[in-house]
Amino acid sequence: MKPLALIGTVLAVAAVTAALLLSGSSYAVQVAITALIFVILTASLNLVTGTAGLMTLGHAAFYGVGAYAAALLSTKLGLSFWVTLPLAGLVTAFFGFLVALPTMRLTSIYFAVATLAIGEMIVVAITNWTGFTRGPMGIRGIPSITVFGHEGLTVNLLVVLAATLVSVWAIWRLTHSYYGNGLRALREDDQCAEAMGLNAVRLKIEVFTIACFFAGIAGALFAHTSGYISPESFRFGESILLLTMAVVGGLGSVPGSAIGAIILIVLPELLRGAGNVRMVAVGVVLFLCILFLPKGLFGEVSALAFARNQLRRAGLGWSR
Amino acid sequence: MFDVHFLQQIVNGLSLGLVYALVAIGFTLIFGVLNVVNFAHGEVYTIGAFAGLLLITSVAPPLFAVLLVVAAVGALTGFGLERLAFKPFRRFRDEASIKSRAMREATLLSSLALSIVAREVLDLAFGGEMQVIPQSYLLQTPIMIGGVALTDGNLVILGASILMLAGLQWMLYRTRTGLAIRAVSNNVLGAQFVGINTERAIVATFLVGSMLGAVAGIMVGLYDGSIFPHMGFGPAVKAFVAMVMGGLSSIPGAVISALILGVAESVATDFVSAGWKDLIAYGFLIVTLVFFPRGIFGYSRERV
């Protein structure tokens, strides 16, 4: 048996990419790059908020840490994209680790608000530390991605696509492993999980650090594909957008994250003619989703069934 | 140390703190009764300011009438908010589901969603920049008392806040509605057993909390001379910090913490630039959560 749905997804992604590149529309390619970056971000947020049940309201700030790390490393030290990409991930992961140490004793609402506060602290620091980050003016002239001397939109799209596929694959395998089961146990009842021998605090710190690593990767991709970053892109509103994507797609579901991110990036672009209603649309979609579709478009139960089925067909994982 | 300038900063800080206190009371009441965070509370504050502004530019009534109408608009907003964002998630009436985590997170997200919609609709309708307020309504006339420059805004905020806080205490401890609110906040199931209409108590909580928030919004708008769609975020976050510092469901704790926060922010402007000022509230929050998880006044609380 072959994992037909999985192969089908990869083929569909390849087909869409080919269509985008053949259409020659740089606008469409730009939207696709943004959507892919948000797929990584939403999947990493979903690992923390959906699978491990720790609602975080400051994820965009870690995305910002990654973007600023990549931008500063490349503009000040002249490092190339291939060095700054992993370094940005590691720097952000280290940041996340430091943040996780004191906050992981908190549960539900308290954790959500602590992450909100830390996210805003990071943005305030980026905005006001003008000597280091150039503050509200942002950083310009970040070198773009080069592969064997080639650069441009096509290269950007292909590199971002590759990074997204690798990241989502890693997060997907992590979610559907014994480790992911531990995280779900933690979400349902952390005291019970501890009684069964899981080290709850350690698991939480680890998963937060991992999620921050991927947020940093997304930030580096954003910095190098757009060439310009400013603190405005990493504010609280962006964290809410990420959370909305995760909720719309389905908390705890990796395919759901991708679906949610793509819908909420592409839909406002289609609505562009109707004026500046992007954030209103986000709010309305979030509200309707919570009210009528609390499990999301591709809920965790379907995601688990899908993953078990596909992994068994591929002869991988724990569900043989 | 205790020179006139310092006294001036303390006065400014107290008046800022009173505003945070009014917003924090709304949070604290709602948290006490439903055990949920109302993320749209900052937008109630904004809506109060905009309602007052519309009234001022269209009818131009005396200030006292403006405050009364804004209070009514705030109560109405609170009612609508409760119906839209909180009622649909109270499908079951037992205590376990009323205080469950799923309910808490669903209402957190639904109130967040409504707050985004409210803020962005205001942004579309009025534009993101600051609104023009008629000069005669600005509460910025200076009054000198022994070298300390008060403005009439300080006095209005002080008077209105004390009046509303006293009214709230009277409402909570001297009326049947207040008794019902305290009963529900103490024990939902017990309140139902003795025949209290919990739905009504919950609605009353939203009415009162939103009323205070909306009045705070218009007072600050006239005092600072700035009314804009995103004005609610800062005070809401700081009021939340005050609530957590005060021990979550304690109103006196929240008021005292709000005053501490206001004075700290005002005094800190002597030492750091305005941009870094916001860090103080967040710093207080993190320190409280990590070192004093029961709030700095040590009220008992479940695990945080």
Coordinates of C-alpha atoms in Angstrom, one line a residue:
Chain A
M1 CA 0.0 0.0 0.0
K2 CA 1.2 3.5 -0.8
P3 CA 0.3 6.7 1.2
L4 CA -1.8 7.9 -1.7
A5 CA -3.2 11.0 -0.1
L6 CA 0.3 12.1 1.0
I7 CA 1.7 11.6 -2.5
G8 CA -1.4 13.4 -3.9
T9 CA -0.7 16.4 -1.7
V10 CA 2.9 16.6 -2.8
L11 CA 1.8 16.4 -6.5
A12 CA -0.8 19.0 -6.0
V13 CA 1.7 21.4 -4.4
A14 CA 4.1 20.8 -7.3
A15 CA 1.3 21.4 -9.8
V16 CA 0.3 24.7 -8.1
T17 CA 3.9 25.8 -8.0
A18 CA 4.4 25.1 -11.6
A19 CA 1.2 26.9 -12.5
L20 CA 2.3 29.9 -10.5
L21 CA 5.7 30.0 -12.2
L22 CA 4.2 29.5 -15.7
S23 CA 1.6 32.3 -15.2
G24 CA 4.5 34.7 -14.8
S25 CA 2.5 36.9 -12.3
S26 CA 4.9 38.3 -9.8
Y27 CA 2.0 39.4 -7.6
A28 CA 0.7 35.8 -7.4
V29 CA 4.2 34.5 -6.6
Q30 CA 4.6 37.1 -3.8
V31 CA 1.2 36.1 -2.3
A32 CA 2.3 32.4 -2.5
I33 CA 5.6 33.2 -0.6
T34 CA 3.7 35.0 2.1
A35 CA 1.2 32.2 2.4
L36 CA 4.0 29.6 2.7
I37 CA 5.8 31.6 5.4
F38 CA 2.5 31.8 7.4
V39 CA 2.1 28.0 6.9
I40 CA 5.3 27.5 8.8
L41 CA 4.3 30.0 11.5
T42 CA 0.8 28.6 12.0
A43 CA 2.1 25.0 12.1
S44 CA 4.7 26.0 14.8
L45 CA 2.0 27.9 16.7
N46 CA -0.3 24.9 16.5
L47 CA 2.4 22.7 17.9
V48 CA 2.3 24.8 21.1
T49 CA -1.3 25.9 21.2
G50 CA -3.1 23.0 19.6
T51 CA -1.1 19.9 20.4
A52 CA 0.4 21.0 23.8
G53 CA -2.5 23.2 24.7
L54 CA -0.5 26.3 25.7
M55 CA -2.3 29.3 24.3
T56 CA 0.4 31.8 23.2
L57 CA -0.5 35.3 22.2
G58 CA 3.0 36.5 21.4
H59 CA 4.2 34.2 18.6
A60 CA 4.6 37.0 16.1
A61 CA 7.3 38.5 18.4
F62 CA 9.4 35.4 18.0
Y63 CA 8.9 35.5 14.2
G64 CA 10.2 39.1 14.6
V65 CA 13.3 37.9 16.6
G66 CA 14.1 35.5 13.8
A67 CA 13.6 38.2 11.1
Y68 CA 15.8 40.7 13.0
A69 CA 18.4 38.0 13.7
A70 CA 18.7 37.2 10.0
A71 CA 18.6 40.8 8.9
L72 CA 21.3 42.0 11.4
L73 CA 23.5 39.0 10.8
S74 CA 23.4 39.5 7.0
T75 CA 23.6 43.3 6.9
K76 CA 26.1 43.8 9.7
L77 CA 28.3 40.7 9.4
G78 CA 27.7 40.1 5.7
L79 CA 26.7 36.4 6.2
S80 CA 24.8 34.7 3.4
F81 CA 21.3 33.4 3.6
W82 CA 22.4 29.8 4.0
V83 CA 24.2 30.7 7.2
T84 CA 21.6 33.2 8.6
L85 CA 18.7 30.8 8.1
P86 CA 19.8 28.2 10.7
L87 CA 21.4 30.8 12.9
A88 CA 18.1 32.8 13.0
G89 CA 16.3 29.6 14.0
L90 CA 18.8 28.9 16.7
V91 CA 18.8 32.4 18.1
T92 CA 15.0 32.4 18.3
A93 CA 15.0 29.0 19.9
F94 CA 17.4 30.3 22.5
F95 CA 15.1 33.3 23.1
G96 CA 12.1 31.0 23.4
F97 CA 14.0 28.8 25.8
L98 CA 14.8 31.8 28.0
V99 CA 11.2 32.9 27.9
A100 CA 9.9 29.4 28.6
L101 CA 12.0 28.9 31.8
P102 CA 10.0 31.2 34.0
T103 CA 6.6 31.1 32.3
M104 CA 6.1 27.3 32.0
R105 CA 4.8 27.0 35.6
L106 CA 1.7 29.0 34.5
T107 CA -1.3 27.4 33.1
S108 CA -4.0 28.4 30.5
I109 CA -5.0 32.1 30.8
Y110 CA -2.0 33.1 32.8
F111 CA 0.4 31.6 30.3
A112 CA -1.5 33.3 27.4
V113 CA -1.2 36.7 29.1
A114 CA 2.4 36.2 30.0
T115 CA 3.2 35.4 26.4
L116 CA 1.3 38.5 25.3
A117 CA 3.3 40.6 27.7
I118 CA 6.6 39.1 26.6
G119 CA 5.7 39.5 22.9
E120 CA 4.9 43.2 23.5
M121 CA 8.1 43.6 25.5
I122 CA 10.1 42.2 22.6
V123 CA 8.4 44.5 20.1
V124 CA 8.9 47.6 22.4
A125 CA 12.6 46.6 22.7
I126 CA 13.0 46.3 18.9
T127 CA 11.2 49.6 18.4
N128 CA 13.1 51.6 20.9
W129 CA 16.6 50.1 20.7
T130 CA 17.3 52.3 17.7
G131 CA 21.1 52.0 17.9
F132 CA 20.9 48.3 17.2
T133 CA 17.7 47.7 15.3
R134 CA 17.2 51.2 13.7
G135 CA 13.8 51.2 15.5
P136 CA 10.6 52.1 13.6
M137 CA 12.6 52.9 10.4
G138 CA 13.2 49.2 10.0
I139 CA 16.1 47.5 8.3
R140 CA 16.5 47.9 4.5
G141 CA 18.6 46.2 1.9
I142 CA 18.6 42.7 3.3
P143 CA 20.4 40.6 0.7
S144 CA 18.0 38.2 -1.1
I145 CA 18.3 34.5 -1.4
T146 CA 21.0 33.2 -3.9
V147 CA 21.3 29.7 -5.1
F148 CA 24.4 29.0 -7.2
G149 CA 24.4 32.7 -8.3
H150 CA 20.8 32.7 -9.3
E151 CA 18.3 35.0 -7.5
G152 CA 14.9 36.5 -8.0
L153 CA 11.3 35.7 -7.3
T154 CA 11.4 32.2 -8.8
V155 CA 14.4 31.3 -6.6
N156 CA 12.6 32.8 -3.6
L157 CA 9.5 30.8 -4.1
L158 CA 11.3 27.5 -4.6
V159 CA 13.6 28.0 -1.6
V160 CA 10.6 29.1 0.6
L161 CA 8.6 26.1 -0.7
A162 CA 11.4 23.7 0.2
A163 CA 11.9 25.2 3.7
T164 CA 8.1 25.0 4.3
L165 CA 7.9 21.4 3.2
V166 CA 10.8 20.4 5.4
S167 CA 9.4 22.3 8.4
V168 CA 5.9 21.1 8.0
W169 CA 7.1 17.5 7.6
A170 CA 9.2 17.8 10.8
I171 CA 6.3 19.3 12.7
W172 CA 3.9 16.7 11.3
R173 CA 6.2 13.8 12.3
L174 CA 6.7 15.4 15.7
T175 CA 2.9 15.8 16.3
H176 CA 2.3 12.2 15.3
S177 CA 4.9 10.5 17.4
Y178 CA 5.1 9.2 21.0
Y179 CA 6.4 12.7 21.8
G180 CA 3.2 14.2 20.3
N181 CA 1.1 11.8 22.3
G182 CA 2.9 13.1 25.4
L183 CA 2.1 16.6 24.4
R184 CA -1.6 15.8 23.9
A185 CA -1.7 14.1 27.4
L186 CA -0.2 17.3 28.8
R187 CA -2.9 19.3 27.1
E188 CA -5.7 17.2 28.4
D189 CA -4.5 17.1 32.0
D190 CA -1.0 18.0 33.0
Q191 CA -1.3 16.8 36.6
C192 CA -2.5 13.4 35.3
A193 CA 0.3 13.3 32.7
E194 CA 2.8 14.0 35.5
A195 CA 1.4 11.2 37.6
M196 CA 2.0 8.9 34.7
G197 CA 5.7 9.8 34.6
L198 CA 5.9 12.6 32.0
N199 CA 8.0 15.6 33.0
A200 CA 5.4 18.3 32.2
V201 CA 7.6 21.3 32.7
R202 CA 10.4 19.9 30.6
L203 CA 8.0 18.9 27.8
K204 CA 6.5 22.3 27.7
I205 CA 9.9 24.1 27.6
E206 CA 11.0 21.7 24.8
V207 CA 8.0 22.2 22.7
F208 CA 8.0 25.9 23.1
T209 CA 11.7 26.0 22.1
I210 CA 11.0 23.9 19.1
A211 CA 8.1 26.1 18.0
C212 CA 10.2 29.2 18.4
F213 CA 12.9 27.6 16.2
F214 CA 10.5 27.2 13.4
A215 CA 9.1 30.8 14.0
G216 CA 12.7 32.0 13.6
I217 CA 13.1 30.1 10.4
A218 CA 10.0 31.7 9.1
G219 CA 11.3 35.1 10.2
A220 CA 14.6 34.6 8.3
L221 CA 12.7 33.6 5.2
F222 CA 10.5 36.7 5.5
A223 CA 13.5 39.0 6.0
H224 CA 15.4 37.6 3.0
T225 CA 12.4 37.5 0.6
S226 CA 11.1 40.9 1.4
G227 CA 14.4 42.7 1.8
Y228 CA 12.9 45.1 4.3
I229 CA 11.5 44.6 7.9
S230 CA 10.1 46.9 10.5
P231 CA 8.6 46.3 14.0
E232 CA 5.1 46.8 12.6
S233 CA 5.0 43.3 11.1
F234 CA 5.5 41.6 14.4
R235 CA 2.9 43.3 16.7
F236 CA 0.1 41.7 18.7
G237 CA -2.3 41.9 15.8
E238 CA -0.1 39.5 13.8
S239 CA -0.1 37.0 16.7
I240 CA -3.9 37.1 16.7
L241 CA -3.8 36.5 12.9
L242 CA -1.7 33.4 13.5
L243 CA -4.0 32.2 16.2
T244 CA -7.0 32.7 13.9
M245 CA -5.3 30.7 11.2
A246 CA -4.7 27.8 13.7
V247 CA -8.3 27.9 15.0
V248 CA -9.8 28.1 11.5
G249 CA -7.8 25.2 10.3
G250 CA -8.2 23.2 13.4
L251 CA -6.2 23.3 16.7
G252 CA -3.8 20.4 16.9
S253 CA -4.0 19.6 13.2
V254 CA -1.0 20.2 10.9
P255 CA -2.9 20.0 7.6
G256 CA -5.4 22.3 9.2
S257 CA -2.7 24.8 9.9
A258 CA -1.7 24.8 6.3
I259 CA -5.4 25.2 5.2
G260 CA -6.1 28.0 7.7
A261 CA -3.0 29.9 6.8
I262 CA -3.6 29.7 3.0
I263 CA -7.3 30.7 3.3
L264 CA -6.6 33.7 5.5
I265 CA -3.7 34.9 3.3
V266 CA -5.5 34.4 0.0
L267 CA -9.0 35.4 1.0
P268 CA -8.1 39.0 1.9
E269 CA -6.1 39.3 -1.4
L270 CA -9.3 38.3 -3.3
L271 CA -11.3 40.8 -1.2
R272 CA -8.8 43.6 -2.1
G273 CA -11.3 45.3 -4.3
A274 CA -13.7 45.7 -1.4
G275 CA -11.4 48.1 0.4
N276 CA -9.4 47.7 3.5
V277 CA -11.5 45.0 5.2
R278 CA -8.7 42.5 5.8
M279 CA -8.7 42.6 9.6
V280 CA -12.5 42.8 9.8
A281 CA -12.6 39.7 7.7
V282 CA -10.1 38.0 10.1
G283 CA -12.3 38.9 13.1
V284 CA -15.5 37.7 11.5
V285 CA -14.0 34.5 10.3
L286 CA -12.5 33.8 13.8
F287 CA -15.8 34.5 15.5
L288 CA -17.9 32.4 13.1
C289 CA -15.4 29.6 13.3
I290 CA -15.5 29.5 17.1
L291 CA -19.2 29.6 17.2
F292 CA -20.1 27.1 14.4
L293 CA -16.9 25.2 13.7
P294 CA -15.1 24.9 17.0
K295 CA -13.0 22.0 15.8
G296 CA -11.8 23.8 12.7
L297 CA -12.0 23.0 9.0
F298 CA -9.7 19.9 9.3
G299 CA -10.0 19.0 13.0
E300 CA -7.6 17.1 15.1
V301 CA -9.5 13.9 15.0
S302 CA -9.5 13.8 11.1
A303 CA -5.8 14.9 11.2
L304 CA -4.9 12.0 13.6
A305 CA -6.8 9.5 11.5
F306 CA -5.2 10.8 8.3
A307 CA -1.7 10.7 9.8
R308 CA -2.1 7.2 11.2
N309 CA -3.5 5.9 7.9
Q310 CA -0.8 7.5 5.8
L311 CA 2.1 6.6 8.1
R312 CA 1.0 3.0 8.2
R313 CA 0.7 2.9 4.4
A314 CA 4.2 4.4 4.2
G315 CA 5.5 1.8 6.7
L316 CA 6.6 4.6 9.1
G317 CA 5.8 5.5 12.7
W318 CA 4.1 4.0 15.6
S319 CA 0.8 2.9 14.2
R320 CA 1.9 -0.3 12.4
Chain B
M1 CA 13.4 64.0 46.5
F2 CA 10.0 65.2 47.6
D3 CA 10.0 68.4 45.5
V4 CA 7.1 69.9 43.6
H5 CA 8.0 68.1 40.4
F6 CA 7.9 64.8 42.1
L7 CA 4.5 65.6 43.7
Q8 CA 3.3 66.6 40.2
Q9 CA 4.3 63.2 38.9
I10 CA 2.5 61.5 41.7
V11 CA -0.7 63.4 41.0
N12 CA -0.5 62.6 37.3
G13 CA 0.2 59.0 38.2
L14 CA -2.8 58.7 40.5
S15 CA -5.1 60.1 37.9
L16 CA -3.7 57.6 35.4
G17 CA -4.1 54.9 38.0
L18 CA -7.7 55.7 38.7
V19 CA -8.5 55.2 35.0
Y20 CA -6.7 51.9 35.0
A21 CA -8.7 51.0 38.1
L22 CA -12.0 51.8 36.4
V23 CA -11.1 49.5 33.5
A24 CA -9.6 46.9 35.8
I25 CA -12.9 46.7 37.8
G26 CA -14.8 45.6 34.7
F27 CA -12.2 42.8 34.1
T28 CA -12.2 41.8 37.8
L29 CA -16.0 41.7 38.0
I30 CA -16.4 39.6 34.9
F31 CA -13.5 37.3 35.9
G32 CA -15.0 36.9 39.4
V33 CA -18.4 35.8 38.1
L34 CA -17.6 33.8 34.9
N35 CA -13.9 32.9 35.5
V36 CA -13.2 34.1 32.0
V37 CA -11.1 37.0 30.6
N38 CA -13.1 39.5 28.5
F39 CA -10.7 40.5 25.8
A40 CA -13.1 42.9 24.3
H41 CA -13.0 45.1 27.4
G42 CA -10.6 47.5 25.8
E43 CA -13.0 48.0 22.9
V44 CA -15.8 48.9 25.3
Y45 CA -13.5 51.7 26.5
T46 CA -12.9 52.8 22.9
I47 CA -16.6 52.6 22.1
G48 CA -17.3 54.8 25.1
A49 CA -14.9 57.4 23.9
F50 CA -16.3 57.4 20.4
A51 CA -19.9 57.5 21.6
G52 CA -19.0 60.5 23.8
L53 CA -17.3 62.2 20.8
L54 CA -20.2 61.7 18.5
L55 CA -22.6 63.2 21.2
I56 CA -20.3 66.1 21.7
T57 CA -19.9 67.0 18.0
S58 CA -23.6 66.5 17.2
V59 CA -25.6 67.8 20.3
A60 CA -23.0 69.4 22.5
P61 CA -24.6 68.7 25.9
P62 CA -23.0 69.5 29.3
L63 CA -20.2 67.2 30.4
F64 CA -22.2 65.5 33.1
A65 CA -24.9 64.5 30.5
V66 CA -22.1 63.2 28.2
L67 CA -20.8 60.9 31.0
L68 CA -24.3 59.6 31.7
V69 CA -25.1 58.9 28.1
V70 CA -21.7 57.2 27.7
A71 CA -22.4 55.1 30.7
A72 CA -25.7 54.0 29.1
V73 CA -23.9 53.2 25.8
G74 CA -21.3 51.2 27.7
A75 CA -24.0 49.2 29.5
L76 CA -25.7 48.5 26.1
T77 CA -22.3 47.4 24.6
G78 CA -21.7 45.2 27.6
F79 CA -25.1 43.6 27.1
G80 CA -24.5 43.0 23.4
L81 CA -21.1 41.6 24.1
E82 CA -22.4 39.1 26.6
R83 CA -25.1 37.9 24.3
L84 CA -22.8 37.6 21.3
A85 CA -19.5 36.3 22.8
F86 CA -20.3 34.7 26.1
K87 CA -23.9 33.4 26.1
P88 CA -23.5 31.0 23.2
F89 CA -20.8 29.1 25.1
R90 CA -22.9 28.7 28.2
R91 CA -24.9 25.8 26.9
F92 CA -24.7 23.7 30.0
R93 CA -25.5 25.0 33.5
D94 CA -23.4 22.8 35.7
E95 CA -20.3 24.2 37.4
A96 CA -17.8 22.0 35.7
S97 CA -18.7 23.2 32.3
I98 CA -19.2 26.8 33.4
K99 CA -15.7 26.9 34.8
S100 CA -14.1 24.5 32.3
R101 CA -11.0 25.3 30.3
A102 CA -12.7 24.8 27.0
M103 CA -15.3 27.4 27.9
R104 CA -12.6 29.8 29.1
E105 CA -10.6 29.5 25.9
A106 CA -13.6 29.6 23.6
T107 CA -14.9 32.8 25.2
L108 CA -11.4 34.3 25.2
L109 CA -11.2 33.8 21.5
S110 CA -14.7 34.9 20.8
S111 CA -14.3 38.1 22.7
L112 CA -11.0 38.6 21.0
A113 CA -12.7 38.2 17.6
L114 CA -15.4 40.7 18.5
S115 CA -12.8 43.2 19.7
I116 CA -11.0 42.9 16.4
V117 CA -14.2 43.5 14.5
A118 CA -15.2 46.5 16.6
R119 CA -11.8 48.1 16.4
E120 CA -11.5 47.6 12.6
V121 CA -15.0 48.8 11.9
L122 CA -14.3 52.0 13.9
D123 CA -11.0 52.2 12.0
L124 CA -12.9 52.0 8.7
A125 CA -15.6 54.4 9.8
F126 CA -13.5 57.1 11.4
G127 CA -10.0 56.5 10.0
G128 CA -7.0 55.4 12.1
E129 CA -5.7 58.8 13.1
M130 CA -6.7 60.8 16.2
Q131 CA -10.1 62.5 16.1
V132 CA -10.7 66.3 16.5
I133 CA -12.2 67.1 19.8
P134 CA -14.0 70.5 20.3
Q135 CA -11.7 72.7 22.3
S136 CA -14.3 73.6 24.9
Y137 CA -14.6 70.0 26.0
L138 CA -11.0 69.3 26.5
L139 CA -10.3 68.7 30.2
Q140 CA -6.9 70.5 30.1
T141 CA -7.5 73.8 31.9
P142 CA -4.7 74.2 34.4
I143 CA -5.4 74.8 38.1
M144 CA -2.5 75.7 40.3
I145 CA -2.5 74.4 43.9
G146 CA 0.7 75.2 45.8
G147 CA 3.0 74.9 42.8
V148 CA 1.4 71.6 41.6
A149 CA -0.3 72.1 38.2
L150 CA -3.6 70.1 38.3
T151 CA -5.9 70.2 35.3
D152 CA -9.7 70.1 35.6
G153 CA -9.3 66.7 34.0
N154 CA -7.5 65.4 37.1
L155 CA -10.4 66.6 39.2
V156 CA -13.1 65.2 36.9
I157 CA -11.4 61.8 36.8
L158 CA -10.9 61.8 40.6
G159 CA -14.5 62.9 41.3
A160 CA -16.1 60.5 38.8
S161 CA -13.9 57.6 39.8
I162 CA -14.6 58.0 43.5
L163 CA -18.3 58.4 42.7
M164 CA -18.4 55.3 40.6
L165 CA -16.3 53.2 43.0
A166 CA -18.6 54.2 45.9
G167 CA -21.6 53.4 43.7
L168 CA -20.1 50.0 42.9
Q169 CA -19.6 49.2 46.5
W170 CA -23.1 50.3 47.3
M171 CA -24.4 48.2 44.5
L172 CA -22.4 45.1 45.4
Y173 CA -23.1 45.2 49.2
R174 CA -26.5 46.9 49.5
T175 CA -28.7 45.7 46.7
R176 CA -30.2 42.3 45.8
T177 CA -28.5 42.4 42.4
G178 CA -25.1 42.9 44.1
L179 CA -25.9 40.1 46.4
A180 CA -26.7 37.9 43.4
I181 CA -23.4 38.9 41.7
R182 CA -21.4 38.1 44.8
A183 CA -23.2 34.8 45.2
V184 CA -22.6 33.7 41.6
S185 CA -19.0 34.8 41.8
N186 CA -18.6 32.7 45.0
N187 CA -20.3 29.6 43.8
V188 CA -22.4 29.3 40.6
L189 CA -24.0 26.0 41.5
G190 CA -24.8 27.1 45.0
A191 CA -26.4 30.3 43.7
Q192 CA -28.6 28.3 41.4
F193 CA -29.7 26.0 44.2
V194 CA -30.9 28.8 46.3
G195 CA -32.9 30.2 43.4
I196 CA -30.7 33.0 42.2
N197 CA -31.2 33.8 38.5
T198 CA -27.6 33.4 37.5
E199 CA -28.2 34.6 33.9
R200 CA -29.5 37.9 35.3
A201 CA -26.5 38.2 37.6
I202 CA -24.1 37.6 34.8
V203 CA -25.8 40.2 32.5
A204 CA -25.8 42.7 35.4
T205 CA -22.0 42.1 35.8
F206 CA -21.4 42.9 32.2
L207 CA -23.6 46.0 32.3
V208 CA -21.8 47.4 35.4
G209 CA -18.3 46.5 34.2
S210 CA -18.8 47.9 30.7
M211 CA -20.4 51.0 32.1
L212 CA -17.3 51.8 34.1
G213 CA -15.0 51.0 31.2
A214 CA -16.9 53.2 28.8
V215 CA -16.9 56.2 31.1
A216 CA -13.2 55.8 31.7
G217 CA -12.8 55.8 27.9
I218 CA -14.5 59.2 27.3
M219 CA -12.8 60.8 30.4
V220 CA -9.3 59.8 29.2
G221 CA -10.2 60.8 25.6
L222 CA -11.1 64.3 26.8
Y223 CA -8.2 64.5 29.3
D224 CA -5.5 63.4 26.8
G225 CA -7.2 65.0 23.9
S226 CA -6.8 61.9 21.8
I227 CA -9.5 59.5 20.7
F228 CA -8.6 56.9 18.1
P229 CA -9.7 53.3 17.3
H230 CA -6.7 51.6 18.8
M231 CA -6.8 53.6 22.1
G232 CA -8.3 50.7 24.1
F233 CA -5.3 48.3 23.8
G234 CA -2.9 50.0 26.3
P235 CA -5.4 50.6 29.1
A236 CA -6.9 47.2 28.7
V237 CA -3.5 45.5 29.0
K238 CA -2.6 47.6 32.0
A239 CA -5.9 47.0 33.7
F240 CA -5.4 43.3 33.2
V241 CA -2.0 43.6 34.8
A242 CA -3.7 45.4 37.7
M243 CA -6.2 42.6 38.0
V244 CA -3.5 39.9 38.1
M245 CA -1.5 41.9 40.6
G246 CA -4.5 42.4 42.8
G247 CA -5.2 38.7 43.1
L248 CA -7.7 38.3 40.2
S249 CA -11.1 38.5 41.8
S250 CA -10.5 41.1 44.5
I251 CA -11.8 44.6 43.6
P252 CA -9.8 46.5 46.3
G253 CA -6.7 44.6 45.2
A254 CA -7.2 45.6 41.6
V255 CA -7.8 49.3 42.5
I256 CA -4.7 49.5 44.7
S257 CA -2.6 47.7 42.0
A258 CA -3.9 50.0 39.3
L259 CA -2.9 53.1 41.4
I260 CA 0.6 51.6 42.0
L261 CA 0.9 50.9 38.3
G262 CA -0.2 54.5 37.3
V263 CA 2.2 56.1 39.8
A264 CA 5.1 53.8 38.7
E265 CA 4.5 54.7 35.0
S266 CA 4.3 58.4 35.7
V267 CA 7.4 58.5 37.9
A268 CA 9.3 56.4 35.5
T269 CA 9.1 58.9 32.7
D270 CA 11.8 60.9 34.7
F271 CA 14.2 58.0 34.2
V272 CA 13.4 56.4 30.9
S273 CA 12.2 57.7 27.6
A274 CA 8.5 57.5 26.8
G275 CA 9.0 54.6 24.4
W276 CA 10.2 52.2 27.1
K277 CA 7.4 53.2 29.5
D278 CA 5.2 50.3 28.4
L279 CA 7.8 47.9 29.6
I280 CA 6.9 48.7 33.2
A281 CA 3.5 47.2 33.2
Y282 CA 4.7 44.1 31.4
G283 CA 7.6 43.8 33.8
F284 CA 5.2 44.1 36.8
L285 CA 3.0 41.4 35.2
I286 CA 5.9 38.9 34.7
V287 CA 7.3 39.6 38.1
T288 CA 3.8 39.1 39.7
L289 CA 3.1 35.9 37.8
V290 CA 6.5 34.3 38.5
F291 CA 7.1 35.4 42.1
F292 CA 3.6 36.2 43.5
P293 CA 1.2 33.9 41.6
R294 CA -1.5 34.6 44.2
G295 CA -1.3 38.4 43.5
I296 CA 0.7 40.8 45.7
F297 CA -2.1 40.9 48.2
G298 CA -2.0 37.2 48.8
Y299 CA -5.7 36.2 48.2
S300 CA -6.2 32.5 47.8
R301 CA -6.5 31.2 44.3
E302 CA -6.4 27.9 42.5
R303 CA -3.3 26.9 40.7
V304 CA -2.3 29.4 38.0

